[in-house]
């Protein structure tokens, strides 16, 4: 394998990443970094604007915090490139060119588009940019000509459009500028589908998240209030660990979870004990991330992002020159 480049990103719609984001995506990036891939870890602020254009300053502030979370999670800026999408102007430029050659029908049938469009309400309120979301994502990817793109399964339709646009571009302009890339969807999908504290999907809008940047006390407080087996009122009542948030976290973070689950089922352990042990293992897990986060203040992250934008621009500008050349734009 000569090309060991990997690109991925997350939108800066929220200021903080939660442990579900970590298990579903970031953890995978850190593994790939350890395997020696050249990681490009992007914060997609332009994508966040598709739904948050009225709060553009917030999107930009969030982007800094997300970048800190990348570092906290173990992305090492001396190895990997950490950057903000809008800092690399080539994303905007290629998005415009790709939007000229992408058939509308490809975009209108994307499931994530249909959902978001409905959330926005009337067509008058739906921004033009929302439809182009997968085109912009394609740009993010193709500018870096990566070997692969690690994402959650929900992103597969976007990645497919990306490879289709690559093929279409090459055919239209008679040059193999872009090569197909791999979809790197995590194998351990259980891990990727970590439930929230109330057993629904972990999401900021449900207020059921443990954030990577939560303190030990905040984490303890949240786990204390987490959803357990509703029919287990006292210790001796049998628990159903499959439906209990605390047991789900134990399964992920505790080496002796099987024993703990059995004791829960058998009514020889109470929910209080599980919560206490859960808090310990989760805090243990998050400790190194908290340490690393402490080391990146506002000035440090700006330096990291500036260096990241420079390194990303080098690659993106070279691709952009090839694109102009292939299209005969001069
Ligand atoms: N759409 C992705 C998500 O919501 C975020 C994203 C933007 C992305 N650009 C990307 C992911 C490029 C992978 C590659 O999760």
CSV table of C-alpha atoms and ligand atoms in Angstrom, one decimal, residues 7-11 42 44 47 133 137 140-141 149 151 155 158, ligand 1:
chain,number,residue,atom,x,y,z
A,7,UNK,CA,-9.6,11.4,5.8
A,8,UNK,CA,-12.5,11.8,8.2
A,9,UNK,CA,-14.5,14.5,9.9
A,10,UNK,CA,-17.3,15.5,12.2
A,11,UNK,CA,-19.6,18.5,12.0
A,42,UNK,CA,-11.2,17.5,9.8
A,44,UNK,CA,-16.6,20.2,9.2
A,47,UNK,CA,-21.3,21.2,6.9
A,133,UNK,CA,-24.3,18.3,1.7
A,137,UNK,CA,-18.5,15.7,1.7
A,140,UNK,CA,-13.6,16.8,1.6
A,141,UNK,CA,-12.7,13.3,0.7
A,149,UNK,CA,-12.7,7.0,4.9
A,151,UNK,CA,-17.3,6.6,9.1
A,155,UNK,CA,-22.7,7.8,6.2
A,158,UNK,CA,-22.7,9.8,1.1
B,1,LIG,N1,-21.2,13.9,7.3
B,1,LIG,C1,-20.3,13.5,8.3
B,1,LIG,C2,-21.2,13.2,9.6
B,1,LIG,O1,-22.2,13.7,9.8
B,1,LIG,C3,-19.3,14.5,8.6
B,1,LIG,C4,-18.3,14.7,7.5
B,1,LIG,C5,-18.2,15.8,6.8
B,1,LIG,C6,-17.4,13.7,7.0
B,1,LIG,N2,-17.2,15.6,5.8
B,1,LIG,C7,-16.8,14.4,5.9
B,1,LIG,C8,-17.1,12.4,7.3
B,1,LIG,C9,-15.8,13.7,5.1
B,1,LIG,C10,-16.2,11.7,6.5
B,1,LIG,C11,-15.5,12.4,5.5
B,1,LIG,O2,-20.7,12.4,10.4
